[in-house]
Structure formats: structure tokens, C-alpha cells
mmCIF file of C-alpha atoms in Angstrom:
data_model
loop_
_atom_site.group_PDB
_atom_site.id
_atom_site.type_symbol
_atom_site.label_atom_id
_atom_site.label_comp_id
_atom_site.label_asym_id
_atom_site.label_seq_id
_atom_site.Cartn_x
_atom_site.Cartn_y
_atom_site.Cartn_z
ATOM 1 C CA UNK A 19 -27.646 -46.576 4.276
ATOM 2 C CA UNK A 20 -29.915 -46.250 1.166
ATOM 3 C CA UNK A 21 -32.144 -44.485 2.354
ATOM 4 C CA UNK A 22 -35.426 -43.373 0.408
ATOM 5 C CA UNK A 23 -36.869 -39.884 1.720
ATOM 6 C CA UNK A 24 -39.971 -39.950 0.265
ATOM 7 C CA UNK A 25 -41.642 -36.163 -0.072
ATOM 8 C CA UNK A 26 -45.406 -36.455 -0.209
ATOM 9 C CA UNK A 27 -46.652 -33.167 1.165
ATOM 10 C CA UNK A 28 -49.865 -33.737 3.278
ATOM 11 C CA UNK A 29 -50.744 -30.394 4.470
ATOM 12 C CA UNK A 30 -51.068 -29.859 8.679
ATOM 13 C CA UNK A 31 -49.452 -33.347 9.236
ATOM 14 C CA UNK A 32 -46.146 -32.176 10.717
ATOM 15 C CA UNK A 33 -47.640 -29.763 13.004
ATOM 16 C CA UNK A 34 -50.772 -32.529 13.968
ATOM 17 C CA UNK A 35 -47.720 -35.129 14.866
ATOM 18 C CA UNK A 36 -45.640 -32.595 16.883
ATOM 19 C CA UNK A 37 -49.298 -31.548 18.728
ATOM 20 C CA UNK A 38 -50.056 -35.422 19.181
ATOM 21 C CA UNK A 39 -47.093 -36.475 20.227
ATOM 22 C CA UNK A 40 -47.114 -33.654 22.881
ATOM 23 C CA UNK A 41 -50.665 -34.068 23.918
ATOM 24 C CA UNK A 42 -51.801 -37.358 23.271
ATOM 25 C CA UNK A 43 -48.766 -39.536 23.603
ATOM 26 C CA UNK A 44 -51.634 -42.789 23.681
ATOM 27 C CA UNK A 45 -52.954 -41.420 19.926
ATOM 28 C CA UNK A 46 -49.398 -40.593 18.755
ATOM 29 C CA UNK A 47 -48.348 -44.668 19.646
ATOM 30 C CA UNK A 48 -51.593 -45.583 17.300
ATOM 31 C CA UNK A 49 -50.495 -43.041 14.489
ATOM 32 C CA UNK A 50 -46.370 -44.331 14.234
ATOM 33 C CA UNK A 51 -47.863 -48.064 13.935
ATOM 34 C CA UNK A 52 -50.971 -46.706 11.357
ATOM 35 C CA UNK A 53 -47.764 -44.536 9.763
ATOM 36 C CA UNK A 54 -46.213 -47.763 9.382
ATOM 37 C CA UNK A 55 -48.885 -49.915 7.923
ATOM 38 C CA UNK A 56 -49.717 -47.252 5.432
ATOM 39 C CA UNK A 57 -45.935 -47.087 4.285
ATOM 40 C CA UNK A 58 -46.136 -50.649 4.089
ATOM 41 C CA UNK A 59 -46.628 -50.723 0.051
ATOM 42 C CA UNK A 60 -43.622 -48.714 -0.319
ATOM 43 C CA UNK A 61 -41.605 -51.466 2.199
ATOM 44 C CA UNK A 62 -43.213 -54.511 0.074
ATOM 45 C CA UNK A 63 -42.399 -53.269 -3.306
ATOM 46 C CA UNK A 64 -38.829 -52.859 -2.246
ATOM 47 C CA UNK A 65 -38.735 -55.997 -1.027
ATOM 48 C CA UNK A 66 -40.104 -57.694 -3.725
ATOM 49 C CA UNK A 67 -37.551 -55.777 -6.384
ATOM 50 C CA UNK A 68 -34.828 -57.628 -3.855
ATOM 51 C CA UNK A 69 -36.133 -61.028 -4.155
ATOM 52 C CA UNK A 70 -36.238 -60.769 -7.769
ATOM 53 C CA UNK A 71 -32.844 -59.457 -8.388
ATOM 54 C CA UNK A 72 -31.852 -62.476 -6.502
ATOM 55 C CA UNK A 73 -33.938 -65.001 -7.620
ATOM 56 C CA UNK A 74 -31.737 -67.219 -9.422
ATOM 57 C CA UNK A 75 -28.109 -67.543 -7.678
ATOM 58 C CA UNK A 76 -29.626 -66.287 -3.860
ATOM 59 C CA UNK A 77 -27.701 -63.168 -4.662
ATOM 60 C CA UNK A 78 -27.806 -60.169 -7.685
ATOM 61 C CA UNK A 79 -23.745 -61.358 -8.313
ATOM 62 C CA UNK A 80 -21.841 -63.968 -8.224
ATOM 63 C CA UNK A 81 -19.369 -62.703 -6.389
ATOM 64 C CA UNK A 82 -21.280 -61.191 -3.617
ATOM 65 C CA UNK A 83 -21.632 -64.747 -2.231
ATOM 66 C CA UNK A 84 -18.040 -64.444 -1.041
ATOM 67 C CA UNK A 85 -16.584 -62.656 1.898
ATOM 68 C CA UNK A 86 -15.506 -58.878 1.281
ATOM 69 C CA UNK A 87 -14.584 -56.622 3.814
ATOM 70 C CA UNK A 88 -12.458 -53.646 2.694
ATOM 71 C CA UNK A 89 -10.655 -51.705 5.727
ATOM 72 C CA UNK A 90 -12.074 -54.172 7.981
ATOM 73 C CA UNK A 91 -15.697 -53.364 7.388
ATOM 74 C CA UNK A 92 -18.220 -56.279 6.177
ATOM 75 C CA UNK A 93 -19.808 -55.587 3.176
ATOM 76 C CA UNK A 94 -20.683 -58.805 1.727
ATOM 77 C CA UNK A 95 -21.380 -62.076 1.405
ATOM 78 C CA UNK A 96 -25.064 -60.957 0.355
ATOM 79 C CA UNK A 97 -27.842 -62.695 2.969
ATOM 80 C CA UNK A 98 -31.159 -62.760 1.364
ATOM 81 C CA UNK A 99 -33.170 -63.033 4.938
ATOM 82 C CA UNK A 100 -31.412 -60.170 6.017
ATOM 83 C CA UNK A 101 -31.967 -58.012 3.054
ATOM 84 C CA UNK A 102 -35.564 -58.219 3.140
ATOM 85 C CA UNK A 103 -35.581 -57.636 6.582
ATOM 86 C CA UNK A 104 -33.654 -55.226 6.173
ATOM 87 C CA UNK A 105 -36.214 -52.825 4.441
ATOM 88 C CA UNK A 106 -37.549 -50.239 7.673
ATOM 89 C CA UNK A 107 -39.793 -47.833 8.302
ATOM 90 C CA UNK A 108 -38.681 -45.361 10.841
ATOM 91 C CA UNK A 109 -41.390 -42.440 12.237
ATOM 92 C CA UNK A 110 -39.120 -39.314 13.609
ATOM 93 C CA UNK A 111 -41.493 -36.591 14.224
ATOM 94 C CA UNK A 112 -39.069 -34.479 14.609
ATOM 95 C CA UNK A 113 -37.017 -34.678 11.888
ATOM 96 C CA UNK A 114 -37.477 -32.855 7.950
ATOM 97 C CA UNK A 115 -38.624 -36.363 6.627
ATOM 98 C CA UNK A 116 -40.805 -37.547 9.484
ATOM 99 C CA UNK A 117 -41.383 -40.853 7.793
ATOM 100 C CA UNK A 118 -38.435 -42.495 6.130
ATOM 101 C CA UNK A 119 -38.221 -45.765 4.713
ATOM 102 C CA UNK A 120 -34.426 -47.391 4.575
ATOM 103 C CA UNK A 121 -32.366 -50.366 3.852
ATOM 104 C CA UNK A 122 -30.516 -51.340 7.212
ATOM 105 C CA UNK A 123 -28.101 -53.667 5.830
ATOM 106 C CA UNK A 124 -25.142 -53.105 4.332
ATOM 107 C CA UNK A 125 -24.734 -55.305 0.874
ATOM 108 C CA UNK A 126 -28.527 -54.566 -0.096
ATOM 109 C CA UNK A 127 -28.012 -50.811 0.420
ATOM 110 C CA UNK A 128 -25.129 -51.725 -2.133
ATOM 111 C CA UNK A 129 -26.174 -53.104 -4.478
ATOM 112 C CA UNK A 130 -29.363 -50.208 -4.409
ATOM 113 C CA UNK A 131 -26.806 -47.199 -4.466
ATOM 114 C CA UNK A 132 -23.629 -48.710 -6.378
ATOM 115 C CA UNK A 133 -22.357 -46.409 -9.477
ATOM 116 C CA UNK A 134 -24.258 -43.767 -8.762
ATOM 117 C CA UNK A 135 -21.720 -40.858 -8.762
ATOM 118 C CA UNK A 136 -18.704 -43.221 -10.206
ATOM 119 C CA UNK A 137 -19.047 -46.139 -12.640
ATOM 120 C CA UNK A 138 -16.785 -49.289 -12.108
ATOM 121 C CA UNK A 139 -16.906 -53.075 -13.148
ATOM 122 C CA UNK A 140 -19.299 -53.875 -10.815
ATOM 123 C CA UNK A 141 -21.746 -51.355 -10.739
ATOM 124 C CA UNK A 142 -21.670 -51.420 -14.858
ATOM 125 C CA UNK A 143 -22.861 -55.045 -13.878
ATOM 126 C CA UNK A 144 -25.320 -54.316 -11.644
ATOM 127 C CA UNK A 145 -26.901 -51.605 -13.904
ATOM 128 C CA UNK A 146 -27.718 -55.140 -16.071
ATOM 129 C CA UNK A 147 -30.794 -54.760 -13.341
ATOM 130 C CA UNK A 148 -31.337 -51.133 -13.669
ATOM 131 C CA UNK A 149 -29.603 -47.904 -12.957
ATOM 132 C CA UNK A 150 -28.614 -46.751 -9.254
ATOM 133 C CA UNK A 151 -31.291 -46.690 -7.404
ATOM 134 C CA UNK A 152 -32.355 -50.143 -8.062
ATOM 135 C CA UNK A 153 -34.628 -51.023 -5.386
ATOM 136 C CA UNK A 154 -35.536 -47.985 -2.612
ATOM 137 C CA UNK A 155 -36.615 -45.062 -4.753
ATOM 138 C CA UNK A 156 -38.847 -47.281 -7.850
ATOM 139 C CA UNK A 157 -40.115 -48.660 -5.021
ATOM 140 C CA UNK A 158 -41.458 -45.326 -3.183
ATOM 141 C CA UNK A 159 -41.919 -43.675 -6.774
ATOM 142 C CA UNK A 160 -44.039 -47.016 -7.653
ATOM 143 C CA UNK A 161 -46.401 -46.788 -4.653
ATOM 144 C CA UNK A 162 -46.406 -43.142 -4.275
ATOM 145 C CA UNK A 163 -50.421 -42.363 -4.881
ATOM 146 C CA UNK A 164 -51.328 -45.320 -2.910
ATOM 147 C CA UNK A 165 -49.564 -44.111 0.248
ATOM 148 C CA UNK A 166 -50.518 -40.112 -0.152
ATOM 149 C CA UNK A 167 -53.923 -41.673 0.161
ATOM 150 C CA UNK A 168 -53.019 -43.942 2.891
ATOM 151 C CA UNK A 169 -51.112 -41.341 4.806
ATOM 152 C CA UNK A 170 -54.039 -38.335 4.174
ATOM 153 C CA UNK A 171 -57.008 -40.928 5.728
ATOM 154 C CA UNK A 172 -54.331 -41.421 8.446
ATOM 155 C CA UNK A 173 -54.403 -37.726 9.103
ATOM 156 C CA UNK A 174 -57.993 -37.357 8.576
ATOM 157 C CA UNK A 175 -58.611 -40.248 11.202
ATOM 158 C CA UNK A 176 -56.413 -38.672 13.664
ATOM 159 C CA UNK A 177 -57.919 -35.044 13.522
ATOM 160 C CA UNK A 178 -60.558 -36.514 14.072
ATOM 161 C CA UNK A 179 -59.250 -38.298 17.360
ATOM 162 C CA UNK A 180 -57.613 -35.162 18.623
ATOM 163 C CA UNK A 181 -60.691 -33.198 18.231
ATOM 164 C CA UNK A 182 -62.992 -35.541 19.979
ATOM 165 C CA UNK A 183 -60.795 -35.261 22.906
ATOM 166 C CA UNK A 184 -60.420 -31.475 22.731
ATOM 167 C CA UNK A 185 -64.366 -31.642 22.895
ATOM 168 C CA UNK A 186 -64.415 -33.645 26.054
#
């Protein structure tokens, strides 16, 4: 999966989500869907940079309209619905990168990753769109300010939560 682990360090918010999550399970279902909207820019963008590498054939290539399945696995033909869909936000608390953005389908994580460690024919012609990573990480690098301001009001807004209902 192309996955984009974006690294915008918000001081206290690992610890606050590991607290909340413990303490205030109600809160912590509120901050994943806030966590989500304020990713959202980052999720748009990336969709947007799919539509528009596949604006004029429905696909980036040619080819990837056809069937291909190497070793039995199916990698294309290229389904625009399902790329943009395809573009998630996942919220794992737990985890180093607590909020990750990814591509869940196969052919769009592709065509995002393709020729990045070894050039061939058709990563040469996908890097006619731009160089490996095409969509995920110009995407997240794009919208980065907007959602370290998005994410730090989202921590501000649930300190503030917690706190009240330390106080009471």
C-alpha cells in the first residue's frame, strides 16, 4: 500500500490520545472523526492529483485498462471509483504514526509508488506525470500547514474537553 506517514509533530498529542482513549472513550470517538475531518485536505488533494492523471483515457495508461495479474494477484485494470475511494484515513493511537493517510487499492498505489527504487518502461512512462511518489506524499507535503493547524485546534479543543471533566 502507498502509504503516506505524514510527521507533523504536535507536542502532548500522543500522550492526550492514549489518556483519552483510556479515560474518555465518548471524547476519544469525537477526536478519530475530528482527526479525520482535519486530515481531510491531505485525502482531497490526493484525490484530486488521481482524477487528473486520469482525466483523459479514465486511466494514467493505456494499458492499465486491461487485465494484469502477475502470480495470480490483480493489479490492474485501473477503476477510477475505486481509486478515489480508495484514499483513507486510518487513526491508530497506538501506533508511531497515529494518523496515517493511505491508498487501499492496488493499481492507484501503483501507479503512486512505481520506479521508485528500479526504473522500467512503465514507470519511465509514468514519471511523464511526475516522479514516484506521484499522488500520496505532494499531496500531504501540499497541505501540510493547513492540517498542523487543523490537527493543533483539534488538540487544543480536546484539552480542553478532558479538563472540564477532570474539574467535575
Amino acid at each position: 500500500m502507498a502509504g503516506v506517514q505524514y510527521k507533523a509533530e504536535i507536542i502532548g498529542i500522543r500522550d492526550t490520545v492514549q489518556m483519552l482513549k483510556k479515560t474518555e472513550p465518548e471524547i476519544f470517538k469525537e477526536f478519530k472523526r475530528s482527526a479525520q475531518t482535519a486530515v481531510k485536505p491531505i485525502v482531497d488533494d490526493a484525490r484530486a492529483r488521481l482524477t487528473a492523471a486520469s482525466a483523459r483515457t479514465g486511466q494514467p495508461l493505456p494499458g492499465m485498462r486491461r487485465p494484469w495479474a502477475p502470480g495470480g494477484r490483480q493489479i490492474f485494470p485501473w477503476n477510477q471509483t475505486k481509486a478515489i475511494k480508495g484514499v483513507k484515513v486510518q487513526v491508530r493511537p497506538s501506533k508511531e504514526a497515529f494518523l496515517t493517510v493511505t491508498q487501499r487499492e492496488i493499481a492507484p498505489a501503483v501507479f503512486d509508488i512505481a520506479g521508485r527504487k528500479n526504473s522500467s518502461v512503465f514507470s519511465r512512462n509514468l514519471d511523464l506525470f511526475a516522479k514516484a511518489s506521484r499522488s500520496m506524499w505532494p499531496a500531504a507535503e501540499s497541505k501540510e500547514d493547513e492540517v498542523t493547524k487543523n490537527l493543533a485546534e483539534l488538540v487544543d479543543y480536546v484539552n480542553e474537553q478532558t479538563n472540564s471533566k477532570l474539574r467535575y
